[in-house]
XYZ file of C-alpha atoms in Angstrom:
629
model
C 0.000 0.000 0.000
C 2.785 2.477 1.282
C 4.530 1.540 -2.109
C 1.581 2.695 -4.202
C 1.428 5.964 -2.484
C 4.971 6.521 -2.796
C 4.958 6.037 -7.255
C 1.644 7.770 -7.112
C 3.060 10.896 -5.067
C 6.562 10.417 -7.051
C 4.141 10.653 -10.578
C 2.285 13.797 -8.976
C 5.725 15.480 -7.840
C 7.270 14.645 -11.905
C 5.837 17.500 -13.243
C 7.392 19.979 -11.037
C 10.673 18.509 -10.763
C 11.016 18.448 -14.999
C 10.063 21.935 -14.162
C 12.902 22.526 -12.031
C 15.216 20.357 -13.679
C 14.889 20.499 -17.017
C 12.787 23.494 -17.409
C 11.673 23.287 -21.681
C 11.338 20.083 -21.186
C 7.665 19.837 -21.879
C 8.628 22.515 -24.518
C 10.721 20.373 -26.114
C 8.723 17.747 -26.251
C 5.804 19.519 -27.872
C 8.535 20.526 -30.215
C 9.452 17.694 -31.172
C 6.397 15.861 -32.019
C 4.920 18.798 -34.121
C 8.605 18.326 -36.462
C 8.206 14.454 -36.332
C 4.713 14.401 -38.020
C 5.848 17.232 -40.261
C 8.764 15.290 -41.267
C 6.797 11.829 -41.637
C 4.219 13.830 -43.775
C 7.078 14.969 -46.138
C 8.283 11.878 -46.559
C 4.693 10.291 -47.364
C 4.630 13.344 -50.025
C 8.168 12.040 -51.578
C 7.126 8.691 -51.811
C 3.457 9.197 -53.573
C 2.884 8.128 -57.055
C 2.153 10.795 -58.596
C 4.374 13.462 -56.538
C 1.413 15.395 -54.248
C 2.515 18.780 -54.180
C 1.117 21.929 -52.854
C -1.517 22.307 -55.723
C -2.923 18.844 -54.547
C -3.112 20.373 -51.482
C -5.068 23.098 -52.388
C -7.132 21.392 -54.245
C -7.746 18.915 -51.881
C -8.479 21.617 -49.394
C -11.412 22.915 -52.093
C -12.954 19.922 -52.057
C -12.725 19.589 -48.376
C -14.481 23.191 -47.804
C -15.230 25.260 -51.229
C -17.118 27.907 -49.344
C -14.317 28.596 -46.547
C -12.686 32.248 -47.056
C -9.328 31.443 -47.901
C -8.757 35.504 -48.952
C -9.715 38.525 -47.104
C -8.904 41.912 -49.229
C -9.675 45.512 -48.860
C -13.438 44.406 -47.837
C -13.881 41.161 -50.053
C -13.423 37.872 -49.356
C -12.352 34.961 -51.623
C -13.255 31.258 -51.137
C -10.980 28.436 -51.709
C -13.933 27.638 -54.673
C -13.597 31.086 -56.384
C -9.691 31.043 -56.156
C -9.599 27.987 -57.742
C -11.405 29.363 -60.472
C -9.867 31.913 -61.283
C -6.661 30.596 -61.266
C -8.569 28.014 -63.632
C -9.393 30.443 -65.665
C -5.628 32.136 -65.382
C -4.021 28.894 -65.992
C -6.373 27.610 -69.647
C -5.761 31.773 -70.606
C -2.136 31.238 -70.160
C -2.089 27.687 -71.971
C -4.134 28.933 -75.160
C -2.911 32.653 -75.205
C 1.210 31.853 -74.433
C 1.180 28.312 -75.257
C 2.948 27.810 -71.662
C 4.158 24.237 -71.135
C 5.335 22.156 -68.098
C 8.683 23.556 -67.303
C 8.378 27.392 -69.035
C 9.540 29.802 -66.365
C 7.137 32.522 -65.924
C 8.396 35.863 -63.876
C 5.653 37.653 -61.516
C 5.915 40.989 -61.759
C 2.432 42.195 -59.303
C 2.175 43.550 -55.815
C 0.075 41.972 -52.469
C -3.168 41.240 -53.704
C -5.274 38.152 -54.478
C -4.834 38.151 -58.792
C -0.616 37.110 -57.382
C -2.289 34.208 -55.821
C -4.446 32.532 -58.025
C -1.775 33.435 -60.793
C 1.032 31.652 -59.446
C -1.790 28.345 -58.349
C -2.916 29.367 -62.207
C 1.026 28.635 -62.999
C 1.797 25.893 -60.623
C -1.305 23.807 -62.383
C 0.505 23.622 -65.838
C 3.924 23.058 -63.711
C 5.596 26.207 -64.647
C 7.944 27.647 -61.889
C 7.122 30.982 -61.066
C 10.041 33.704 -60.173
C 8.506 36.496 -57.940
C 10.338 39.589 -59.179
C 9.876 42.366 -56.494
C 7.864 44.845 -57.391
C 9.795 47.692 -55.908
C 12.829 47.496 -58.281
C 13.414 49.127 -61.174
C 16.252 49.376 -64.588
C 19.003 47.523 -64.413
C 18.114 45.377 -60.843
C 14.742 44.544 -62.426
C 16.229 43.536 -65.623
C 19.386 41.460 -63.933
C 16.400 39.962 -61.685
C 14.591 38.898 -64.959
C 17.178 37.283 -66.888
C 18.991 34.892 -64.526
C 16.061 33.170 -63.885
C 15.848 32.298 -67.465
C 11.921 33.441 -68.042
C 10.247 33.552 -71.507
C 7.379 35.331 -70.292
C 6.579 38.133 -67.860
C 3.552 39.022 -66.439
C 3.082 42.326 -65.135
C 0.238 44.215 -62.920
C -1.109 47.201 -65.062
C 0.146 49.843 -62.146
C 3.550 48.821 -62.923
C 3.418 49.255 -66.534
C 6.101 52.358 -66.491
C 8.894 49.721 -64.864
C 8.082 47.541 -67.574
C 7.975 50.091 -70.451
C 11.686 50.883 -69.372
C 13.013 47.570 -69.581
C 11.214 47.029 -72.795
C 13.512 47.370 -75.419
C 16.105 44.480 -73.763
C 12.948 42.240 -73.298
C 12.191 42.516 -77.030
C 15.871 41.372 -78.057
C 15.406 38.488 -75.753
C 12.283 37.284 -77.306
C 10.490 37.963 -74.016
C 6.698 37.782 -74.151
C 5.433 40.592 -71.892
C 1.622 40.240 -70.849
C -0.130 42.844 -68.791
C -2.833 42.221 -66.473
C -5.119 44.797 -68.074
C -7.901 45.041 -70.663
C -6.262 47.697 -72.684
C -2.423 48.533 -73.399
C -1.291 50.877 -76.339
C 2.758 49.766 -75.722
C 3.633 48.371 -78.913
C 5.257 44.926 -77.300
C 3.119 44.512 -74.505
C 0.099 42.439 -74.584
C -2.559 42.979 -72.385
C -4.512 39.215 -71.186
C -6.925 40.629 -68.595
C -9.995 39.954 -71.396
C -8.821 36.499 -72.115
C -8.555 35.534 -68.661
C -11.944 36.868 -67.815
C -13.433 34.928 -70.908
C -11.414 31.506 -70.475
C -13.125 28.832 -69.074
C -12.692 27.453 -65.278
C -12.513 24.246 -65.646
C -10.028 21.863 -64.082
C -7.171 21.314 -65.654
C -5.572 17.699 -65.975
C -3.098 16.440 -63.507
C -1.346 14.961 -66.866
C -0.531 18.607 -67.159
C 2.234 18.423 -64.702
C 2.732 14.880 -64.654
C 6.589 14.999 -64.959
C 6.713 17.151 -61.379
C 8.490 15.409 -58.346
C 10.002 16.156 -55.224
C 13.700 18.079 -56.549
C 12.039 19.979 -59.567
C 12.216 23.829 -59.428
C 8.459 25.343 -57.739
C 9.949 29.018 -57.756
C 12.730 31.153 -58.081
C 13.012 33.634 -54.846
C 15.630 36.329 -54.875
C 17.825 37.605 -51.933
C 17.212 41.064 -50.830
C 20.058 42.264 -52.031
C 21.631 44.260 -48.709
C 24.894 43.339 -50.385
C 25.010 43.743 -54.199
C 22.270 42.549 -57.066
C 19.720 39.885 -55.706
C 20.470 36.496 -56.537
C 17.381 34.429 -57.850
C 17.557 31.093 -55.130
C 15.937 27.956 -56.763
C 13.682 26.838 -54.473
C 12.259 23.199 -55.170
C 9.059 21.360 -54.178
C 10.809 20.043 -51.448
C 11.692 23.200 -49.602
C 8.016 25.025 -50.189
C 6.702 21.687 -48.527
C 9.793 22.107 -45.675
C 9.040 25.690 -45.653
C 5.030 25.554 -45.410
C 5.426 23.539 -41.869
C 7.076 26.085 -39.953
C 3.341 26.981 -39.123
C 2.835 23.799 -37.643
C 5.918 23.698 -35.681
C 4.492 26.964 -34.510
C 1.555 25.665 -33.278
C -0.627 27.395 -36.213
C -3.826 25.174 -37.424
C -6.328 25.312 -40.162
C -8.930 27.292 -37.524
C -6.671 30.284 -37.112
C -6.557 33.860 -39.012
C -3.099 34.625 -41.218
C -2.258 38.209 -41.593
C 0.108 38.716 -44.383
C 1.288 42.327 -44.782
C 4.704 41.351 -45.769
C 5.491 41.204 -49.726
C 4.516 37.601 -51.211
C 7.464 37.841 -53.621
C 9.538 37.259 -50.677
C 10.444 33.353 -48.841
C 8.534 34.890 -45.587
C 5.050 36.314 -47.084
C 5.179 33.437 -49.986
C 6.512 30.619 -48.532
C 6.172 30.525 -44.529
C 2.596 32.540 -44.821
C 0.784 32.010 -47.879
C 1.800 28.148 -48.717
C 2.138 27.583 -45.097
C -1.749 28.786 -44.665
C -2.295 26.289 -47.395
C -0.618 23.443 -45.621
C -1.973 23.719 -42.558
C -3.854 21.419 -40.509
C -7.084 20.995 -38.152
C -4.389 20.006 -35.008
C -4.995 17.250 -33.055
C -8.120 16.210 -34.717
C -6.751 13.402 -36.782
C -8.983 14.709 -39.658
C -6.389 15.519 -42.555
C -8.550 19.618 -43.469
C -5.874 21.775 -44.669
C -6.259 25.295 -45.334
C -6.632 28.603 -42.531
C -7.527 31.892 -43.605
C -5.172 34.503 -45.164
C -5.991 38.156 -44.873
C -3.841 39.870 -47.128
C -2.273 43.536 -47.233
C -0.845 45.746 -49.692
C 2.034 46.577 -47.875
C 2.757 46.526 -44.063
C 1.279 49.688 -42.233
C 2.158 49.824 -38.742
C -0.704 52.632 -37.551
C -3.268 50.425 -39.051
C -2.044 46.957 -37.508
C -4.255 46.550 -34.361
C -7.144 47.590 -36.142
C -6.633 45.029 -38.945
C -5.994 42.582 -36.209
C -9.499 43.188 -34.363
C -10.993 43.823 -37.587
C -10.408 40.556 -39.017
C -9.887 38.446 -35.534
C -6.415 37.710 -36.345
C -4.752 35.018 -34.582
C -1.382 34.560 -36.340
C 0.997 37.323 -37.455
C 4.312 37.718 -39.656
C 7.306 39.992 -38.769
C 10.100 40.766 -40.319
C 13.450 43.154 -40.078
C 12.226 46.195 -38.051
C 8.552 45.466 -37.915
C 8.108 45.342 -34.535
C 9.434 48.320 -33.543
C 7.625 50.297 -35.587
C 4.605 48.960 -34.121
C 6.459 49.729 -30.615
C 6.833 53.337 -31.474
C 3.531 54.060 -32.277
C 1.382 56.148 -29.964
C 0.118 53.662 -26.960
C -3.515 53.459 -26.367
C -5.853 52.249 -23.965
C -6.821 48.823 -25.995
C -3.003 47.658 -27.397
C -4.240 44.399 -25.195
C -7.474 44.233 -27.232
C -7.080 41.403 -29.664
C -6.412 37.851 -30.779
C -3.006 37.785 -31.810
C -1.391 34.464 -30.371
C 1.324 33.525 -32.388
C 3.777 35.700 -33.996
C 6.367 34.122 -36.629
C 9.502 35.672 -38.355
C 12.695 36.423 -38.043
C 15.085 39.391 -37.135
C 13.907 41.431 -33.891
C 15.881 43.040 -31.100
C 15.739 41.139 -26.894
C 15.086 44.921 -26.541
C 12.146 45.176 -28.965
C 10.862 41.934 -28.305
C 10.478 42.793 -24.641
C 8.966 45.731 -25.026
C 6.563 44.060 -27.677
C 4.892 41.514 -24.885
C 4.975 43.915 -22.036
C 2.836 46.071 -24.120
C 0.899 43.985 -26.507
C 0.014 41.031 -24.562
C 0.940 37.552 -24.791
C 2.124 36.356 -27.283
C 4.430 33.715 -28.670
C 7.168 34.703 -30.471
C 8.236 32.531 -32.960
C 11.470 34.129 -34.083
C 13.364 31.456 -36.519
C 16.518 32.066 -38.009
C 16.448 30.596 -41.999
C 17.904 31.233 -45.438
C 15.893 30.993 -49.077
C 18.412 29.112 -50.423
C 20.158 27.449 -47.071
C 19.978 24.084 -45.832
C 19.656 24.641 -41.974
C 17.589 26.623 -39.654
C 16.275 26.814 -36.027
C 13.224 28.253 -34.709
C 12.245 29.753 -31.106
C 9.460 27.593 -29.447
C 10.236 28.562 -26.003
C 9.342 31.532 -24.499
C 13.106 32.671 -24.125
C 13.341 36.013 -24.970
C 16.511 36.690 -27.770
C 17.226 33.285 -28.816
C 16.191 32.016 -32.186
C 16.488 28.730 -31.835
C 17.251 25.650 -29.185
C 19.326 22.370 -30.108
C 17.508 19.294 -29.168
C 18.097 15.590 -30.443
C 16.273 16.244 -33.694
C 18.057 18.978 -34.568
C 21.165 17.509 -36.562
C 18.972 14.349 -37.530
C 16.973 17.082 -40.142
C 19.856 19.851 -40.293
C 23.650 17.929 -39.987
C 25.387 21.257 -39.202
C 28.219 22.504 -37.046
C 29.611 26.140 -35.770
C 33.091 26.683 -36.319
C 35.773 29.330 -35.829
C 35.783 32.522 -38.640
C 38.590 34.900 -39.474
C 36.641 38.049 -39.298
C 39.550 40.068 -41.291
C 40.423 37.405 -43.579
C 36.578 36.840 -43.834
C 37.597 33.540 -43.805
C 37.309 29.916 -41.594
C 40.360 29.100 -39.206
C 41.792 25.820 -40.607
C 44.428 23.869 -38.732
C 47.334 22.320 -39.433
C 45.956 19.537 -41.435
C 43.528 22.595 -43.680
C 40.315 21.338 -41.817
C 37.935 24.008 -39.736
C 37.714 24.291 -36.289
C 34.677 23.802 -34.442
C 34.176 26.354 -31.454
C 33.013 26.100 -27.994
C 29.873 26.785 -25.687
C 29.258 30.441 -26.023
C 32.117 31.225 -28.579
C 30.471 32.842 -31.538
C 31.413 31.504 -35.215
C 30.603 30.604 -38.771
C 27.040 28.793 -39.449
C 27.604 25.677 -42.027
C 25.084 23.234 -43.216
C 26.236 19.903 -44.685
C 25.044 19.003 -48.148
C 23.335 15.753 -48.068
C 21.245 14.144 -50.300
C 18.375 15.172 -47.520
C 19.663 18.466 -46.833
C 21.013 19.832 -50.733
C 21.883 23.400 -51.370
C 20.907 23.577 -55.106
C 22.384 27.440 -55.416
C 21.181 30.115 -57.290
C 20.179 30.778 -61.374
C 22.611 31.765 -63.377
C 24.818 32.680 -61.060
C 27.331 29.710 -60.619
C 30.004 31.526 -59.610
C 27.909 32.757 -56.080
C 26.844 29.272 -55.695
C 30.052 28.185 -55.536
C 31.006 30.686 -53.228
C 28.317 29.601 -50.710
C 29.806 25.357 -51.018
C 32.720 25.364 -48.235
C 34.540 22.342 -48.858
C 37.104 20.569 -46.432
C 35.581 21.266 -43.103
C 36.200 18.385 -41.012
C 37.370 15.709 -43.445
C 38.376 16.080 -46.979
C 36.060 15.981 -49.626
C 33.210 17.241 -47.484
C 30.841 19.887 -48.622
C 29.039 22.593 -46.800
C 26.655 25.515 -47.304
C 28.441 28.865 -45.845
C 25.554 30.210 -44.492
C 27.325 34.036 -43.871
C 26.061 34.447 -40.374
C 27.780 34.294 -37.172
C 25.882 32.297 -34.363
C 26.657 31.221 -30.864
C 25.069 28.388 -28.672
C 24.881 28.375 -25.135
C 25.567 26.043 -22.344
C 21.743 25.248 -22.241
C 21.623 24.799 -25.966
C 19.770 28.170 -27.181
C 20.869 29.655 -30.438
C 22.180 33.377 -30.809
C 22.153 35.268 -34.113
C 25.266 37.234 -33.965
C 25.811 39.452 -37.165
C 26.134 38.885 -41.052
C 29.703 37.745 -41.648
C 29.937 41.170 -44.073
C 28.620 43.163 -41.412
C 30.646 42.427 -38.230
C 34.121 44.628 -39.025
C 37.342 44.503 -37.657
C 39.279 47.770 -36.029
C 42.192 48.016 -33.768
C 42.545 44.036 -33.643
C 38.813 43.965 -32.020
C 35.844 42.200 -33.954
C 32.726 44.808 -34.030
C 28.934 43.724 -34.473
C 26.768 46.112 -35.961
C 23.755 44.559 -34.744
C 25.141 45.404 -31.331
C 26.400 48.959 -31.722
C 23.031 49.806 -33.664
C 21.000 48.931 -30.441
C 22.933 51.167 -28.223
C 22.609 53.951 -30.880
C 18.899 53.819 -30.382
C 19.242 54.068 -26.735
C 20.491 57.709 -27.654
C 17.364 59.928 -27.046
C 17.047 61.963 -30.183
C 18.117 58.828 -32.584
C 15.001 56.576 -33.950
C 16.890 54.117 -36.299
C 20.395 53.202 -36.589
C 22.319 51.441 -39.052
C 25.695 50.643 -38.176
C 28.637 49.974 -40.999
C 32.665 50.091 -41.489
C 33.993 52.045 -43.520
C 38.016 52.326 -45.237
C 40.451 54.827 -43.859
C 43.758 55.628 -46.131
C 46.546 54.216 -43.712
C 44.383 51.698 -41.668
C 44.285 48.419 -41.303
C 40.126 46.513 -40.973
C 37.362 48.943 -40.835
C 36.151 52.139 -38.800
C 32.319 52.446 -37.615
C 30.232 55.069 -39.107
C 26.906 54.737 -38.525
C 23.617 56.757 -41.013
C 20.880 57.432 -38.258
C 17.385 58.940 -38.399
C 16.627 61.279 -35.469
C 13.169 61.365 -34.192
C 10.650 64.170 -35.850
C 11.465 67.552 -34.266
C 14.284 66.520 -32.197
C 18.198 68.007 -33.222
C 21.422 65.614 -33.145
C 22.535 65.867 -29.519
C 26.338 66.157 -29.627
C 27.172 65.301 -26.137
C 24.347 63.014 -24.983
C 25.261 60.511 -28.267
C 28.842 60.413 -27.060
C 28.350 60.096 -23.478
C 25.661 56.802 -24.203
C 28.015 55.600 -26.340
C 31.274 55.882 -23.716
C 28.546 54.304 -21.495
C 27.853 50.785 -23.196
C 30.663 50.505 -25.806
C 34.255 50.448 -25.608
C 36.682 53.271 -27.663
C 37.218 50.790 -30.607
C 33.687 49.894 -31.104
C 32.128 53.151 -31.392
C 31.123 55.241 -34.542
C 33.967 57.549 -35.227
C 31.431 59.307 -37.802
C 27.458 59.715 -37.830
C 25.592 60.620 -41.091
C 22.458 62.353 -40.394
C 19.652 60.842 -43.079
C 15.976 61.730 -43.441
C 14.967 58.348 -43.973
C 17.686 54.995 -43.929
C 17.407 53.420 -47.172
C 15.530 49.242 -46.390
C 15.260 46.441 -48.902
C 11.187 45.485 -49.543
C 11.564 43.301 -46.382
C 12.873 46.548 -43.673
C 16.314 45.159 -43.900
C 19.509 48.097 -44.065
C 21.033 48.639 -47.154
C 24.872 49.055 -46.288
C 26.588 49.053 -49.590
C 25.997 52.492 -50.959
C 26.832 53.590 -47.641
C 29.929 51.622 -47.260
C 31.148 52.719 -51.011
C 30.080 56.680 -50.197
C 32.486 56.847 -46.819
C 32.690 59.742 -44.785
C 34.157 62.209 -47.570
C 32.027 65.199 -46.500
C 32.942 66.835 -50.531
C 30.488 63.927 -51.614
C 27.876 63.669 -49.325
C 25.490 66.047 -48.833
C 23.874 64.479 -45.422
C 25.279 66.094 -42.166
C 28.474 64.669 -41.320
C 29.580 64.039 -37.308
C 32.979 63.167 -36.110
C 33.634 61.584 -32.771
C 36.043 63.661 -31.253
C 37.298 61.920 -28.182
C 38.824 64.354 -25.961
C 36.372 66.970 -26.017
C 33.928 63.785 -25.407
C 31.038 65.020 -27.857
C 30.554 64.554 -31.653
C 31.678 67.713 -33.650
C 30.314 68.559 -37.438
C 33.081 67.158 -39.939
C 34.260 70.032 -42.162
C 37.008 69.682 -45.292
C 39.624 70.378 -42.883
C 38.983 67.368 -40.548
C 38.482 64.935 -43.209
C 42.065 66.076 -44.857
C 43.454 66.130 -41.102
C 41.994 62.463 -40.946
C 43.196 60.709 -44.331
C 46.550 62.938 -43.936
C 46.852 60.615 -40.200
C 47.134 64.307 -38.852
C 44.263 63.356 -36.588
C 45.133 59.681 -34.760
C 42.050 57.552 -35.202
């Protein structure tokens, strides 16, 4: 008897002491089985005769509920039923109009709205990959974007008929076909299909169509944001939109919750992880297989209008990305920030600071911050509630992603190798070099037309010859209880006086500085020097004046002499890529040469401990090594 009281009070006490003991382990646990039954699903997917991929989803998910709103829109809502027929309609238009063909690359040149959805599912039915062009470029970055993916046809929205019209003539001595998504065009060149779309019929199309379709064919090409250079077009395969649609799951996402997209569907986050992963998902734990939440959909992201989209619409799941978050942080607080039905919030690249300041006002929420590359072959996700990480290491974690963290050269830009030319791999809490291992599981196919950066990303010789690697760019760290730390881009942490510097880091103290709103943080050359001196563009909140002093004394407060901006260059507005990440090249090329910039110009000047304006005179005092840096 006494021994059945002791198991039962042992099994009553087990919860608390994996509480105290192991304190994610429940955490981990839930973790674990969501990524098991999306991994056993993917591998079901592989092995199905004929390949099922997304489109069978969908279309499974129409049959399942035709009348469910899979699209809400500036007031109107779109059924799974309707969106399949229009992209019906889209994809027999396409077929008799462009005589498209499994396998024809088609570039998307349209904004956030629902004529991008059903024209990609319009697309994916005949088995054409689609390459999502963003719609913000323009010239030569628009017309780089559309030839390495190897397109013959574009299609274009009618508002961005001007973009087109400039690119025109080197389209034309392609053989590009250029269709318009209009009734009417008079641009000799351009054909306008909106009237034979609206006329074609909306019938199903044959699975036949796309019968040659399997697991490592190309879905879509999605580009790079291009922070550092021209984006590269990343061949994404049916594989990695399946692996990419789950994160939902993992997050704990299911086929009765609300998806607001406000992020650009061109891009791997609004596309992939919110649109295909709305698709994918589930009714969770029901053992019912009814895929398919509801998306509401948004131009572009607005952060005054957020909260009243979210109550609005009763969304439960949101997207971030980049600075996101903090622009909803600095917004005016009101009396109902608490009032709505946000749960779960998924993406990738937010500030401890931010994020703190993001549940303390709005509530809680999960944060599912996840750390991922288009084109990599590794990536972690938060599903704790530790605030900062972006990831945790548990035993599944190299079984789907075989990678390792190893020691980087930060002023050779390079790995350490030892004496036998193999990498290093570093310790608890020592930052270093991301690398994925290339497996037939885990592949990095690279990017279109581009070999030469694909082969730059394939690190070979890492811990025995002959081994291949992705180079994912990024510095991590891992800590003795196995969370993951985004450090910095490998481009963007710079070296100066022998000291490694993380822009990520210097950038958040910046905006501790009063008067500064954003900061984005950068080395720069200096005649005579060896690595890299910080300079830092900044906007400075409406109304308020650069304070001199008050920058240098936060600065002298948090960061250490070698590690602060030696030069600040006042900007109306800091130039972002479509998904609110900082543009550094320009910046980097551009210096601190106050004869060719026209911002204000600051220089640190360290013994009168305050940031004076830098004239002619300075800058020849500071590349003539008058002035000791």
């Amino acid at each position: 008897m006494y021994v059945w009281i002791t198991v039962l009070a042992g099994l009553a006490l087990l919860p608390a002491l994996l509480r105290t003991f192991f304190p994610y382990f429940f955490q981990d646990c839930v973790y674990m089985y969501r990524a098991l039954g999306c991994g056993i699903r993917l591998n079901v997917y592989k092995r199905k005769t004929p390949f099922y991929s997304i489109v069978d989803c969908f279309l499974y998910a129409v049959k399942k509920h035709p009348r469910k709103a899979f699209i809400q829109f500036e007031g109107k809502t779109h059924s799974y039923e309707e969106v399949d027929k229009e992209s019906n309609k889209v994809a027999n238009a396409l077929r008799s109009e462009a005589g498209l063909r499994e396998g024809d690359t088609v570039a998307l040149f349209l904004g956030n709205e629902p004529r991008f959805v059903w024209t990609w599912l319009g697309l994916a039915k005949l088995g054409c990959p689609a390459a999502l062009l963003n719609f913000n470029i323009r010239s030569k970055s628009l017309l780089h974007c559309f030839s390495c993916c190897g397109a013959s046809v574009l299609i274009a929205a009618a508002e961005l008929r001007d973009a087109v019209e400039e690119i025109l003539p080197a389209l034309k001595e392609k053989g590009i076909t250029v269709y318009l998504l209009s009734d009417e065009c008079t641009t000799d060149g351009i054909q306008c299909i909106g009237q034979a779309i609206a006329k074609a019929s909306d019938t199903p199309l044959s699975p036949s169509l796309r019968s040659n379709i399997h697991i490592r064919t190309t879905a879509l090409y999605i580009y790079t944001s291009g922070t550092t250079g021209l984006p590269k077009a990343a061949y994404v395969t049916h594989e990695r939109v399946w692996a990419s649609s789950f994160i939902q799951g993992v997050c704990g996402v299911t086929s009765e919750d609300i998806f607001y997209i406000n992020l650009p569907l061109y891009h791997s986050a609004g596309f992939l992880i919110g649109l295909v992963g709305s698709i994918e998902r589930v009714l969770l734990p029901s053992c019912m297989f009814s895929p398919g939440n509801t998306v509401v959909l948004r131009r572009k992201f607005s952060a005054s209008q957020f909260w009243d989209d979210c109550r609005r619409h009763n969304i439960t799941v949101m997207q971030y990305i980049g600075e996101t978050l903090r622009y909803l942080c600095n917004m005016p607080k009101k009396d109902n920030d608490r009032d709505h039905k946000v749960r779960i919030a998924i993406g990738n690249g937010v500030r401890a600071d931010v994020w703190k300041e993001f549940l303390n006002r709005f509530g809680r929420i999960h944060v599912g911050e996840l750390y991922a590359a288009t084109e990599g072959n590794v990536g972690f996700i938060n599903y704790t509630d530790k605030v900062g990480v972006v990831g945790r290491i548990n035993i599944l974690s190299k079984v789907f992603f075989p990678f390792s963290i190893i020691k980087f050269d930060i002023e050779k830009e390079e790995p350490v190798r030892n004496a036998e030319g193999l990498c290093i791999p570093v310790g608890k809490d020592e930052v270093g070099l991301l690398v994925g291992k290339i497996t037939k599981h885990t592949p990095f196919v690279g990017y279109a037309g581009n070999e030469q950066q694909t082969e730059k990303k394939r690190l070979g010789d890492v811990f025995v010859k002959g081994d291949l690697y992705f180079n994912s760019g990024d510095l991590l760290r891992i800590d003795h209880d196995n969370f993951v730390y985004f450090h910095d881009r490998v481009g963007d942490t710079f070296r100066w006086k022998g000291e490694n510097v993380a822009t990520t880091e210097v950038a958040d103290i910046l905006m501790m500085v009063d008067c500064i709103e954003e900061a984005n943080v950068y080395g720069v050359k200096v005649e005579g020097h060896e690595g890299r001196i910080g300079m830092a563009a900044v906007k400075l909140k409406e109304g308020r004046e650069f304070d001199c002093i008050n920058t240098c004394s936060v600065l002298a407060n948090y960061l250490p002499v070698y590690a602060r901006p030696r030069f600040i260059r006042i900007q109306n507005s800091l130039e972002v890529t479509g998904t609110f990440k900082m543009k550094k090249v320009k910046l980097v090329e551009e210096g601190f040469d106050p004869t060719l910039i026209r911002d204000p110009l600051y220089f640190l000047d360290l013994p009168q401990k305050k940031y004076i304006p830098l004239s002619q005179e300075i800058h020849k005092s500071i590349v003539s090594q008058d002035i000791k840096l």
